[in-house]
XYZ file of C-alpha atoms in Angstrom:
226
model
C 13.949 63.355 71.873
C 13.796 66.514 69.805
C 17.527 66.183 69.108
C 17.106 62.579 67.894
C 14.222 63.628 65.624
C 16.412 66.349 64.136
C 19.211 63.853 63.419
C 16.766 61.426 61.774
C 15.374 64.230 59.618
C 18.848 65.197 58.444
C 19.659 61.581 57.617
C 16.493 61.302 55.535
C 17.380 64.472 53.653
C 20.872 63.117 52.919
C 19.354 59.860 51.748
C 17.113 61.706 49.318
C 20.135 63.410 47.817
C 21.618 60.042 46.906
C 21.616 58.647 43.366
C 18.801 56.312 44.314
C 16.535 59.262 44.940
C 17.681 61.099 41.844
C 16.336 58.163 39.825
C 12.755 58.951 40.740
C 9.954 56.451 40.544
C 7.385 56.992 37.823
C 4.040 55.550 36.736
C 4.428 54.696 33.046
C 6.385 55.477 29.897
C 5.375 57.295 26.748
C 6.944 55.529 23.790
C 7.055 58.194 21.083
C 7.601 57.692 17.367
C 7.787 60.503 14.812
C 7.087 60.703 11.097
C 10.180 62.142 9.334
C 8.166 63.748 6.540
C 6.320 65.901 9.056
C 9.471 66.689 11.047
C 11.223 68.037 7.972
C 8.173 69.917 6.734
C 7.539 71.530 10.102
C 10.988 73.006 10.396
C 11.286 73.879 6.700
C 14.710 72.264 6.932
C 16.138 69.082 8.335
C 19.482 67.381 8.012
C 19.826 63.714 7.207
C 22.199 61.690 9.372
C 25.745 61.092 8.187
C 24.633 57.575 7.260
C 22.254 59.053 4.664
C 18.519 59.599 4.258
C 16.548 57.406 6.682
C 13.936 54.972 5.447
C 10.431 56.309 4.883
C 9.208 54.903 8.184
C 8.324 56.112 11.655
C 11.429 56.522 13.796
C 11.946 56.592 17.535
C 11.848 59.918 19.333
C 12.119 58.553 22.832
C 10.946 56.558 25.833
C 9.792 59.046 28.451
C 8.884 58.360 32.110
C 5.651 60.051 33.192
C 3.378 60.412 36.192
C -0.356 59.706 36.232
C -1.098 63.341 37.112
C 0.302 64.568 33.788
C 3.681 65.733 35.080
C 7.006 64.061 34.385
C 10.490 63.810 35.870
C 13.422 65.271 33.970
C 17.241 65.229 34.179
C 17.144 63.118 37.323
C 20.818 62.248 37.700
C 23.466 64.708 36.458
C 26.174 62.182 37.358
C 24.825 59.549 34.967
C 26.190 60.723 31.630
C 25.644 59.055 28.276
C 28.303 56.401 27.667
C 28.707 55.269 24.054
C 30.506 52.085 25.159
C 27.331 50.872 26.881
C 25.406 50.807 23.588
C 28.199 49.747 21.229
C 26.311 46.625 20.147
C 23.123 48.627 19.541
C 24.512 51.457 17.420
C 23.733 49.960 14.007
C 20.109 49.373 15.048
C 19.874 52.841 16.576
C 21.211 54.481 13.418
C 18.367 52.797 11.532
C 15.517 53.078 14.030
C 16.472 56.195 16.033
C 18.087 58.645 13.589
C 18.556 62.340 14.273
C 17.101 64.742 11.705
C 18.255 67.909 13.443
C 20.878 70.168 11.905
C 23.779 70.010 11.485
C 24.004 66.434 10.181
C 25.247 64.086 12.894
C 25.875 60.470 13.839
C 23.019 60.500 16.394
C 25.177 60.559 19.507
C 24.064 64.039 20.562
C 20.394 63.050 20.183
C 20.787 59.790 22.133
C 22.794 61.534 24.825
C 20.000 64.090 25.260
C 17.361 61.361 25.495
C 19.328 59.435 28.113
C 20.226 62.414 30.273
C 16.770 64.047 30.165
C 14.555 60.952 30.244
C 16.577 57.773 30.734
C 18.161 58.899 33.991
C 14.669 59.126 35.458
C 14.067 55.426 34.762
C 17.194 54.057 36.434
C 15.097 52.472 39.169
C 13.976 50.050 36.425
C 16.496 50.183 33.581
C 20.204 50.886 33.371
C 21.597 52.679 30.325
C 22.031 49.598 28.143
C 18.632 48.214 29.146
C 16.948 51.553 28.449
C 18.088 51.666 24.830
C 17.521 47.926 24.331
C 13.955 48.223 25.641
C 13.210 51.146 23.324
C 14.469 49.276 20.259
C 12.388 46.216 21.209
C 9.265 48.375 21.469
C 9.922 49.724 17.977
C 10.194 46.166 16.673
C 6.873 45.279 18.342
C 5.040 48.291 16.927
C 5.073 48.708 13.144
C 2.978 51.849 12.867
C 3.432 52.285 9.135
C 2.203 48.754 8.420
C -0.775 49.212 10.734
C -1.788 52.442 9.000
C -1.237 51.060 5.495
C -3.420 48.058 6.343
C -6.176 50.578 7.089
C -5.620 52.377 3.762
C -3.768 55.288 5.365
C -0.538 56.008 3.492
C 2.122 58.765 3.417
C 0.888 60.179 0.119
C 0.229 63.827 1.035
C -3.476 63.009 1.259
C -5.742 63.945 4.161
C -7.323 61.458 6.549
C -9.656 61.982 9.465
C -8.047 62.072 12.886
C -10.552 59.449 14.030
C -9.565 57.055 11.245
C -5.877 57.329 12.190
C -6.597 56.850 15.894
C -8.950 53.936 15.285
C -6.544 52.200 12.905
C -3.760 52.252 15.498
C -6.112 51.189 18.285
C -7.383 48.285 16.186
C -3.836 47.274 15.253
C -2.407 47.434 18.772
C -5.340 47.050 21.150
C -4.520 50.385 22.792
C -5.530 53.997 22.242
C -2.708 56.168 20.896
C -2.004 59.822 21.460
C -1.614 61.703 18.184
C 0.464 64.882 17.869
C 0.229 67.052 14.780
C 2.192 69.966 13.423
C 1.292 72.719 10.974
C 3.040 73.124 7.667
C 3.573 76.466 5.912
C 0.027 76.252 4.522
C -1.297 75.676 8.072
C -2.319 72.098 7.283
C -2.505 69.743 10.239
C 0.061 66.963 9.690
C 0.608 63.610 11.352
C 3.792 64.147 13.334
C 4.118 61.945 16.439
C 2.358 58.914 17.892
C 2.404 58.270 21.649
C 1.839 54.787 23.073
C 1.959 53.972 26.761
C 4.232 51.308 28.231
C 4.484 49.803 31.711
C 7.356 50.712 34.018
C 9.366 47.649 32.974
C 9.619 49.177 29.505
C 8.391 45.970 27.877
C 4.594 45.893 27.556
C 2.137 48.317 25.990
C -0.717 49.422 28.242
C -3.788 51.627 27.965
C -2.677 55.193 28.646
C -3.539 56.633 32.073
C -3.777 59.919 30.182
C -2.977 61.071 26.659
C -1.103 64.197 25.572
C -3.389 66.996 24.466
C -3.946 66.781 20.716
C -3.578 69.884 18.564
C -4.736 68.105 15.426
C -7.502 69.254 13.144
C -10.285 66.890 12.110
C -8.478 66.335 8.805
C -4.816 65.324 9.030
C -2.314 65.178 6.204
C 0.090 62.243 6.030
C 3.030 63.871 4.175
C 5.414 62.048 1.890
C 9.030 61.523 2.842
């Protein structure tokens, strides 16, 4: 009996080393958009993509699986590498909506590869590589943050707005409470940098966040020009 139990245990361990187990289950996604004006100001330097300066709009940072306890899976399947051919029909949309601002200037492939391998591989129980990028682009189309903020009189004009007014504007425009991430510029001003919205595990519908990332914003937040 003990011998049989030992064999069963070994089989379970082998099963958990399979690709199916590497693609861990998760509880929800963070859909994260960033404001390019704050990204460039934070780092004192940024490099526009090879396609040129992006539009003055929020752009996608990523779609990140998370757990309800505040932890998250990462790099779940080293065998599932980024494959450009699987997103060939999405590239023009990704260049527009998901540009890389890191240096040196690039075509975005390095950025998208990082996002897939670190985050996307942990969602393979729900979305394959093509579906992962398609779902992210569809979420961007559903959520026009800049329009929502402008409708509330909050514009990227280097002016300061209260953190509450930004949060409330997005909540009123979407029906869900956002997480707001700020950075500090060289003058130590708190700047609107990233907006987190929560999405169900199918990657299609926004939900109320089980928990929000810890905000490091001041009460007054600058919305920098780009």
